[in-house]
Tab-separated table of C-alpha atoms and ligand atoms in Angstrom:
chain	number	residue	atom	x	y	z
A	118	UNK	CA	-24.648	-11.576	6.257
A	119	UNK	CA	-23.541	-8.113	4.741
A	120	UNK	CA	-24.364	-6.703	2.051
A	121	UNK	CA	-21.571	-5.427	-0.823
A	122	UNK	CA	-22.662	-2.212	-3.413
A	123	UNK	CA	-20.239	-2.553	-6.395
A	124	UNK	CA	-20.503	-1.432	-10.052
A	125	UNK	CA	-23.273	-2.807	-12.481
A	126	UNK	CA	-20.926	-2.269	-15.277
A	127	UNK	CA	-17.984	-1.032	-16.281
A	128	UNK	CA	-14.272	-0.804	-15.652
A	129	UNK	CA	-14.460	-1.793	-11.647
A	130	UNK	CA	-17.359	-4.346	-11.619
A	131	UNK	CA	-14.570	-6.546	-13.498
A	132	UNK	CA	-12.246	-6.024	-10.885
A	133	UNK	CA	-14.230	-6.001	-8.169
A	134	UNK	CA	-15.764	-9.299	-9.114
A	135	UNK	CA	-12.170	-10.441	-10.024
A	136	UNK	CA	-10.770	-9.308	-6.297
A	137	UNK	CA	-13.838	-10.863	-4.691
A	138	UNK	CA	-12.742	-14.477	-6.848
A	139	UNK	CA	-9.429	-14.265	-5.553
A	140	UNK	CA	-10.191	-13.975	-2.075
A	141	UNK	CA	-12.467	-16.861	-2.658
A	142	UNK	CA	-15.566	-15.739	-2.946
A	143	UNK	CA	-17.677	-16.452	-6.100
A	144	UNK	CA	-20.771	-14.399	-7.163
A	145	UNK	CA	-23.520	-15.278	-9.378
A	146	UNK	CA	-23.003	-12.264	-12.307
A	147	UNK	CA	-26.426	-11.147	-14.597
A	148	UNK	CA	-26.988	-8.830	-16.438
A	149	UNK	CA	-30.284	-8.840	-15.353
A	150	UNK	CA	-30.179	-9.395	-11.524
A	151	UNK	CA	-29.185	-6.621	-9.494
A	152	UNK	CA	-28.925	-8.574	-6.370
A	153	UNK	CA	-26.989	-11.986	-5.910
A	154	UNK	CA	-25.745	-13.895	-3.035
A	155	UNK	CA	-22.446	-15.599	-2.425
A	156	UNK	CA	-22.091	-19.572	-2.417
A	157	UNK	CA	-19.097	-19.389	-0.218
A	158	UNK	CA	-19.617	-16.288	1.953
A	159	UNK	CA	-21.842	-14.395	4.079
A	160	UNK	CA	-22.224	-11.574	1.596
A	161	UNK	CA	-24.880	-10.339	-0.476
A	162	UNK	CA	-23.968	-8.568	-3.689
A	163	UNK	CA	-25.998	-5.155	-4.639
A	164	UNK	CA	-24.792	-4.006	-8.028
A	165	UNK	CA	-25.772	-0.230	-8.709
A	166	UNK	CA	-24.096	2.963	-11.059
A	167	UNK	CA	-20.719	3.772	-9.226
A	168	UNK	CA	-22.463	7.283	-8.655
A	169	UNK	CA	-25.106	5.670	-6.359
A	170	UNK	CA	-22.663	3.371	-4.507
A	171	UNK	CA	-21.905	6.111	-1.568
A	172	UNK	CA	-25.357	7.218	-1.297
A	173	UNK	CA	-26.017	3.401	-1.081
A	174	UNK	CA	-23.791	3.076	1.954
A	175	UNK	CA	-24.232	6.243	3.827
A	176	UNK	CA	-27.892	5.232	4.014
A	177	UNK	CA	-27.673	1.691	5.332
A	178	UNK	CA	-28.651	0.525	1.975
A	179	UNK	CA	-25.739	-1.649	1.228
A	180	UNK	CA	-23.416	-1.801	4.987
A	181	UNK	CA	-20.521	-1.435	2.651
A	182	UNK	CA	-19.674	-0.564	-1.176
A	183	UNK	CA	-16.354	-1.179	-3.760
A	184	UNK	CA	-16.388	2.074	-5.643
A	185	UNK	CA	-13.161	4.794	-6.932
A	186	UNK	CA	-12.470	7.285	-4.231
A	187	UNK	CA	-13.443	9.720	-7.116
A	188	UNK	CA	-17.234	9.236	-6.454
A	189	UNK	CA	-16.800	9.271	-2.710
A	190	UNK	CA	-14.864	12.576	-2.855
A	191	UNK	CA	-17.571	13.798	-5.205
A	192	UNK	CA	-20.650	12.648	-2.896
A	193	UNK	CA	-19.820	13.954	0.423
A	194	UNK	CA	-21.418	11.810	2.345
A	195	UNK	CA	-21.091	10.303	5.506
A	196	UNK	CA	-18.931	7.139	4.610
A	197	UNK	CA	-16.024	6.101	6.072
A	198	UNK	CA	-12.995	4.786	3.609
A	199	UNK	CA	-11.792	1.455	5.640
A	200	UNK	CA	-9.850	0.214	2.489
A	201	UNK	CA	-7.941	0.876	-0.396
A	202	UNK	CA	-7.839	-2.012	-2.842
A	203	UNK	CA	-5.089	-0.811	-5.064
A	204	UNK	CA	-7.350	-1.727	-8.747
A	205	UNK	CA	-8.885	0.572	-11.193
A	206	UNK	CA	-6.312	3.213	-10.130
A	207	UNK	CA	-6.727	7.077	-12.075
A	208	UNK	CA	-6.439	10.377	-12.189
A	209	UNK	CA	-8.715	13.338	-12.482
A	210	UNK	CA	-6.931	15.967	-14.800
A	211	UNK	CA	-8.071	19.101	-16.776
A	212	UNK	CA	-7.104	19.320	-19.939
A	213	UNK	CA	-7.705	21.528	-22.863
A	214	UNK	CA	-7.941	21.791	-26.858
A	215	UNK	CA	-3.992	20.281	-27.186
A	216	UNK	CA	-3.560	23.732	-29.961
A	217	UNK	CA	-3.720	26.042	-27.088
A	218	UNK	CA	-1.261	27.779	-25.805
A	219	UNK	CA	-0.763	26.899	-21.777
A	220	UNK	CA	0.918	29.564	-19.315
A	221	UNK	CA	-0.674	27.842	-15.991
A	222	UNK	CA	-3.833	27.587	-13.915
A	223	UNK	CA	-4.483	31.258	-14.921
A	224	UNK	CA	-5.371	30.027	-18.097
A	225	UNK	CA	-8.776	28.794	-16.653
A	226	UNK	CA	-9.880	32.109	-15.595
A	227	UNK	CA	-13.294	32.671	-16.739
A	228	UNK	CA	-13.173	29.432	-19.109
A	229	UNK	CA	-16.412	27.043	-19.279
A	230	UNK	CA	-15.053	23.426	-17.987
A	231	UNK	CA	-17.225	20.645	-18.686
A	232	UNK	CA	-16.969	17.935	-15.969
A	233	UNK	CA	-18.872	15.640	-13.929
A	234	UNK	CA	-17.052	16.446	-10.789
A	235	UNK	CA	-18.281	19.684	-10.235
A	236	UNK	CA	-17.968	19.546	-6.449
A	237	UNK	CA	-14.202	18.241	-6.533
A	238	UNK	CA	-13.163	20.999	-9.104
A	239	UNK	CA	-15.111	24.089	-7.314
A	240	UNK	CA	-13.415	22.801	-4.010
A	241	UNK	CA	-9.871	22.754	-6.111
A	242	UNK	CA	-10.373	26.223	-7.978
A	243	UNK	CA	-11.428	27.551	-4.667
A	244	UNK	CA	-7.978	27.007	-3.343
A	245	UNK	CA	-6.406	28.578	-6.251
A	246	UNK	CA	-8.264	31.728	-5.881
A	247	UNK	CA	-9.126	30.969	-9.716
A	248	UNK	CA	-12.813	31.707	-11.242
A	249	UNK	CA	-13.895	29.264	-14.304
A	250	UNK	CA	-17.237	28.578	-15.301
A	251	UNK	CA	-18.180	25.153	-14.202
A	252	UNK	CA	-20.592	22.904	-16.229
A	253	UNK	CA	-22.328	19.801	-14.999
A	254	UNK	CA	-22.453	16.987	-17.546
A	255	UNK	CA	-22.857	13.352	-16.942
A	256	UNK	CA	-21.324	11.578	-19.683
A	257	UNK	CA	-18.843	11.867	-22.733
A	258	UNK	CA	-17.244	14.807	-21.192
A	259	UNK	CA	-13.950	14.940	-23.868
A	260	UNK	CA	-16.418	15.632	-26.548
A	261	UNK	CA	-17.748	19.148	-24.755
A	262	UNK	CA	-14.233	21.248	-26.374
A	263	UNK	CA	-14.918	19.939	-30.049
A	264	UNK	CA	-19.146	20.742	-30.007
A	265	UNK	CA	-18.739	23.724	-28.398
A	266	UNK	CA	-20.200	23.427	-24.818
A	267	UNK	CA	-16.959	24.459	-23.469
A	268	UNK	CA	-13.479	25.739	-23.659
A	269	UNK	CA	-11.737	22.866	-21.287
A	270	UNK	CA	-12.808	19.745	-19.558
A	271	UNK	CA	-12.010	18.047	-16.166
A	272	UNK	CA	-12.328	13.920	-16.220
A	273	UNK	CA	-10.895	10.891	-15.292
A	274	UNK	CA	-7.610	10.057	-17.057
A	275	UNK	CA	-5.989	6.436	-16.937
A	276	UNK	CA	-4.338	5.983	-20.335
A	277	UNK	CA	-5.021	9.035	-22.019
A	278	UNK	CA	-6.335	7.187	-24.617
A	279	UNK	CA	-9.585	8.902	-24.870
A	280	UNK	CA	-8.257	12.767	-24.314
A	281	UNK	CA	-5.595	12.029	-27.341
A	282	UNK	CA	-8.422	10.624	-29.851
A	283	UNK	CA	-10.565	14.286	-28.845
A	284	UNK	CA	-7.540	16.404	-29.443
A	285	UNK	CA	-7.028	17.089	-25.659
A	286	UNK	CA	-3.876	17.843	-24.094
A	287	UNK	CA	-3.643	16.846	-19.967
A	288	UNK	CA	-2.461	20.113	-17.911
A	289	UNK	CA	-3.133	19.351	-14.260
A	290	UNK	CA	-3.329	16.581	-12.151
A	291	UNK	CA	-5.687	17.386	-9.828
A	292	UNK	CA	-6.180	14.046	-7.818
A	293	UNK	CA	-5.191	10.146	-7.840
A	294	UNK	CA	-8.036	7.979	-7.357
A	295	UNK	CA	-8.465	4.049	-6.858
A	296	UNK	CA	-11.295	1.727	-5.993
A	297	UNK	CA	-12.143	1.750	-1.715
A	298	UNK	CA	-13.738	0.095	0.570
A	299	UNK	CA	-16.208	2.587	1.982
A	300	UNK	CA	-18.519	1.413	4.992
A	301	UNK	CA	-21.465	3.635	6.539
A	302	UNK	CA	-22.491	4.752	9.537
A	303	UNK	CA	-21.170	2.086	12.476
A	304	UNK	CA	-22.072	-1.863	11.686
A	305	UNK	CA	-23.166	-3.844	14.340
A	306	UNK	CA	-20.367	-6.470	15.667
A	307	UNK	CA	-21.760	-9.646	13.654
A	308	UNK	CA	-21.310	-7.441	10.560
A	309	UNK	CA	-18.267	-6.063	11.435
A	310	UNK	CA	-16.860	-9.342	11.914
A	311	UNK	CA	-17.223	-10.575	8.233
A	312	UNK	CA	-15.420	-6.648	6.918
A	313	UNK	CA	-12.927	-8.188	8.948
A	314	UNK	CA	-12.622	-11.021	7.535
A	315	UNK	CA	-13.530	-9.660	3.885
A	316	UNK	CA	-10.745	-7.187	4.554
A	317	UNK	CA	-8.117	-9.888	5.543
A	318	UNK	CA	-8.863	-11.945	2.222
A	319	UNK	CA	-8.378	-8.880	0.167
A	320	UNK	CA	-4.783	-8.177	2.058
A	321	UNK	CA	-3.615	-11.654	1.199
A	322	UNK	CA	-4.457	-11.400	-2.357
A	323	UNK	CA	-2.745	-8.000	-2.248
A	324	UNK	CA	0.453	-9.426	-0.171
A	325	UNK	CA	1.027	-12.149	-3.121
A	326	UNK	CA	0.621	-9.332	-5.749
A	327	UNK	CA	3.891	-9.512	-7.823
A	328	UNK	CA	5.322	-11.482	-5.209
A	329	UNK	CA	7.306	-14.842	-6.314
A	330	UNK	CA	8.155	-17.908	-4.161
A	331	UNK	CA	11.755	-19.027	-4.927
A	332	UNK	CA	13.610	-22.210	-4.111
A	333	UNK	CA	17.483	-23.107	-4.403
A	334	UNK	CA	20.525	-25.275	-3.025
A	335	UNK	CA	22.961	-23.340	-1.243
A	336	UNK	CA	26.715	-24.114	-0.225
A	337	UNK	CA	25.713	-24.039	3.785
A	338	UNK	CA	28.999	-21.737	3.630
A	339	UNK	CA	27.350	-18.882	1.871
A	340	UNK	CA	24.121	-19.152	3.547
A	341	UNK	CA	24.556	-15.506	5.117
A	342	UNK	CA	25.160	-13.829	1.979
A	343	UNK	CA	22.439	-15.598	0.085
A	344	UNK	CA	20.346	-13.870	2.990
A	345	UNK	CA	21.521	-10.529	2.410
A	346	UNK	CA	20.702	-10.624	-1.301
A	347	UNK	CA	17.125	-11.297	0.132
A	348	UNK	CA	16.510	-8.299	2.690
A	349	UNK	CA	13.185	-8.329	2.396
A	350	UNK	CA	12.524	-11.456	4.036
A	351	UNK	CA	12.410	-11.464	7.795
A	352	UNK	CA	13.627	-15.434	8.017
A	353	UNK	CA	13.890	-16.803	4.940
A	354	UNK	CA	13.308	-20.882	5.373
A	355	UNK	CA	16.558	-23.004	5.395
A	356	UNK	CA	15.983	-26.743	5.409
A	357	UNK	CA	18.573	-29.470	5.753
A	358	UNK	CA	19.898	-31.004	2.316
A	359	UNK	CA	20.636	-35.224	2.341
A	360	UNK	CA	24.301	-34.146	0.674
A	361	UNK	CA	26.030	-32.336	3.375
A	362	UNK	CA	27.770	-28.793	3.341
A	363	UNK	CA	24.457	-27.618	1.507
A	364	UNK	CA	20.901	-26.499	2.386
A	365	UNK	CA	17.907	-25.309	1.425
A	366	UNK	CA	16.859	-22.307	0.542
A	367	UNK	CA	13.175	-20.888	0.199
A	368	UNK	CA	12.069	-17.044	-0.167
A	369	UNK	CA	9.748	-14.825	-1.231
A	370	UNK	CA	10.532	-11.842	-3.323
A	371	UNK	CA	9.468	-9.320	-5.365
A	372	UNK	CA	8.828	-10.000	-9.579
A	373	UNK	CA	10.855	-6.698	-10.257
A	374	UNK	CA	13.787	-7.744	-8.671
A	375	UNK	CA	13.540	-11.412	-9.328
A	376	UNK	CA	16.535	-11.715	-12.468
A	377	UNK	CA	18.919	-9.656	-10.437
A	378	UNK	CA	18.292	-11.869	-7.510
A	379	UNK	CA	19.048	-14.958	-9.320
A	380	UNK	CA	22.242	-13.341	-10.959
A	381	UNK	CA	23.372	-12.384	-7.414
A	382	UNK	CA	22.495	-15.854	-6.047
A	383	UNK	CA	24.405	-17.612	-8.891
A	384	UNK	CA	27.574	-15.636	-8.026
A	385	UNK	CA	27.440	-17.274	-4.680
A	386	UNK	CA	27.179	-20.754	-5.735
A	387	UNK	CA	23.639	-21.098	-6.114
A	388	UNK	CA	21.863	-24.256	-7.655
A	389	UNK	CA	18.699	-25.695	-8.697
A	390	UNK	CA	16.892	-22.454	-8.571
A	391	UNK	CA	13.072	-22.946	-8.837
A	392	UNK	CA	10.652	-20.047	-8.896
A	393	UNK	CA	7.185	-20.263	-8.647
A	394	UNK	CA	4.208	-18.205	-8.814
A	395	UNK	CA	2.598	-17.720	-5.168
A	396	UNK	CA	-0.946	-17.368	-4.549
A	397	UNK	CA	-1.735	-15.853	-1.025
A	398	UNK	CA	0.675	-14.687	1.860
A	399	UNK	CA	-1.245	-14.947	5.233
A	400	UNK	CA	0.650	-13.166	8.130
B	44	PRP	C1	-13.588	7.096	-18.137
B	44	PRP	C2	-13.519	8.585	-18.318
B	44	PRP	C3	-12.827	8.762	-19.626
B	44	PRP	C4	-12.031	7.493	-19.783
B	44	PRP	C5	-10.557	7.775	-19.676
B	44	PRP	O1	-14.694	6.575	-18.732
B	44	PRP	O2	-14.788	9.170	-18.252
B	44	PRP	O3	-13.754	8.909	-20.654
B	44	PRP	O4	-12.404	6.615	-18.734
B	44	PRP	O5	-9.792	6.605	-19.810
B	44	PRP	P1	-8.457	6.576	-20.676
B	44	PRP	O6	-7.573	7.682	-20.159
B	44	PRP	O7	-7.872	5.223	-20.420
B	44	PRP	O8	-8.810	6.776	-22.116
B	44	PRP	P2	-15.143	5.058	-18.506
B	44	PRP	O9	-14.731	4.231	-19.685
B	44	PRP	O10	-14.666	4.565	-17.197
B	44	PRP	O11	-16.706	5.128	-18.500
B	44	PRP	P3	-17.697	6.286	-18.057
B	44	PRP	O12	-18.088	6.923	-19.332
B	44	PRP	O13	-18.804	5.534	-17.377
B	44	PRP	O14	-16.989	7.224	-17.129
């Protein structure tokens, strides 16, 4: 049994939960309870603030934690990121009253930033030989310009939703963040058995990401062009058809390039094309 930290609420509890569901393992969600078990898995979910997660972790209190590598940059603490999971992806920005006048990082000289990423900003500023005044706040940071508590603000960005509606403008991009698998100080093997596993159920979910499983009838003549339109399959499955001169053809490709493929594979005397949604892609 191990024992998962994720989010109590907010944007990656959702998808945490969501990832966990795909991967086939359900969890009992409560407001109320703070600790559930899985049905279906040897894993025990702890849900805490995404601030505590990598305290959580580095002291044995949960063996491993879901959080955005925001917080573990923030923390410093001994964890160890085994995992990215691609969700709940960001950045951290400054940005400033959008009626100001912007000539470069210069500009923050001496200027009061609100943030609540103190240790990520004085760390960045301290490369860029600038001097700001950095304020600690913990919550509704794009309000600080408008009151008054300062002149610029560093937070998380994903839309830019919430900097528009407080008359921000976005000037830097300091760092990219996404939700992590972080794991403490070294498990012992039984543990580190199930991350394995875990870790393997999250890849296939990921591999099948806007991946598509298609199917078609293929003049056995043009079988090696129908192959290059596909590159990115290593051996694409050809099966036998009962009418002879044709086959079978079955691949898996990519959602972007899906139309083009079919227009390609047309060309070539392609028939009965069936595409269909896949849901895992084990190696
Ligand atoms: C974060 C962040 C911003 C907002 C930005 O808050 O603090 O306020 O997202 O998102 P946007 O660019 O899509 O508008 P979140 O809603 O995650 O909650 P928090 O207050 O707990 O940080």
């Amino acid at each position: 049994m191990i024992r998962l930290a994720i989010q109590a609420k907010g944007r990656l509890n959702e998808e945490s939960v969501e990832m966990l569901a795909e991967a086939g393992i359900s969890v009992e969600q409560s407001k109320r309870k703070l600790l559930s078990r899985s049905e279906d898995f040897p894993l025990e979910i702890l849900y805490l603030r995404d601030d505590d997660i990598p305290q959580a972790v580095s002291m044995g209190v949960a063996d491993i934690g879901i959080v955005g590598l925001n917080e573990v940059l923030e923390n410093e603490l001994e964890v160890e990121v085994i995992h990215k999971l691609g969700f709940g992806k960001c950045r951290l920005s400054l940005a400033i009253p959008k009626g100001d006048e912007y000539t470069g990082l210069e500009y923050f000289n001496s200027k009061r930033i609100a943030t609540s990423y103190p240790v990520i900003l004085k760390r960045y500023f301290e490369q860029k030989g600038i001097v700001p005044e950095i304020h600690k706040i913990a919550g509704s940071v794009e309000i600080a310009p408008t009151v008054g508590m300062a002149d610029a603000i560093f937070d998380i960005v994903s839309t830019g939703g919430t900097l528009i509606s407080n008359g921000l403008r976005e000037v830097e991009r300091v760092i990219s963040s996404e939700a992590v698998l972080i794991s403490g100080k070294a498990l012992e093997e039984d543990k580190l058995l199930i991350v394995r596993q875990l870790i393997s159920r999250f890849e296939a979910v990921e591999r099948s990401k806007g991946k598509k499983y298609m199917l078609m009838n293929i003049p056995e003549n043009r079988l090696k062009e129908a192959t290059s339109i596909l590159p990115g399959v290593k051996s694409p499955t050809v099966l036998p058809l009962a009418q002879s001169g044709w086959c079978s053809l079955h691949a898996v490709v990519s959602e972007n390039d899906l139309w083009s493929k079919i227009e390609q594979l047309k060309l070539i005397g392609a028939e009965d094309i069936l595409v269909l949604s896949l849901e895992k892609m084990i190696p």
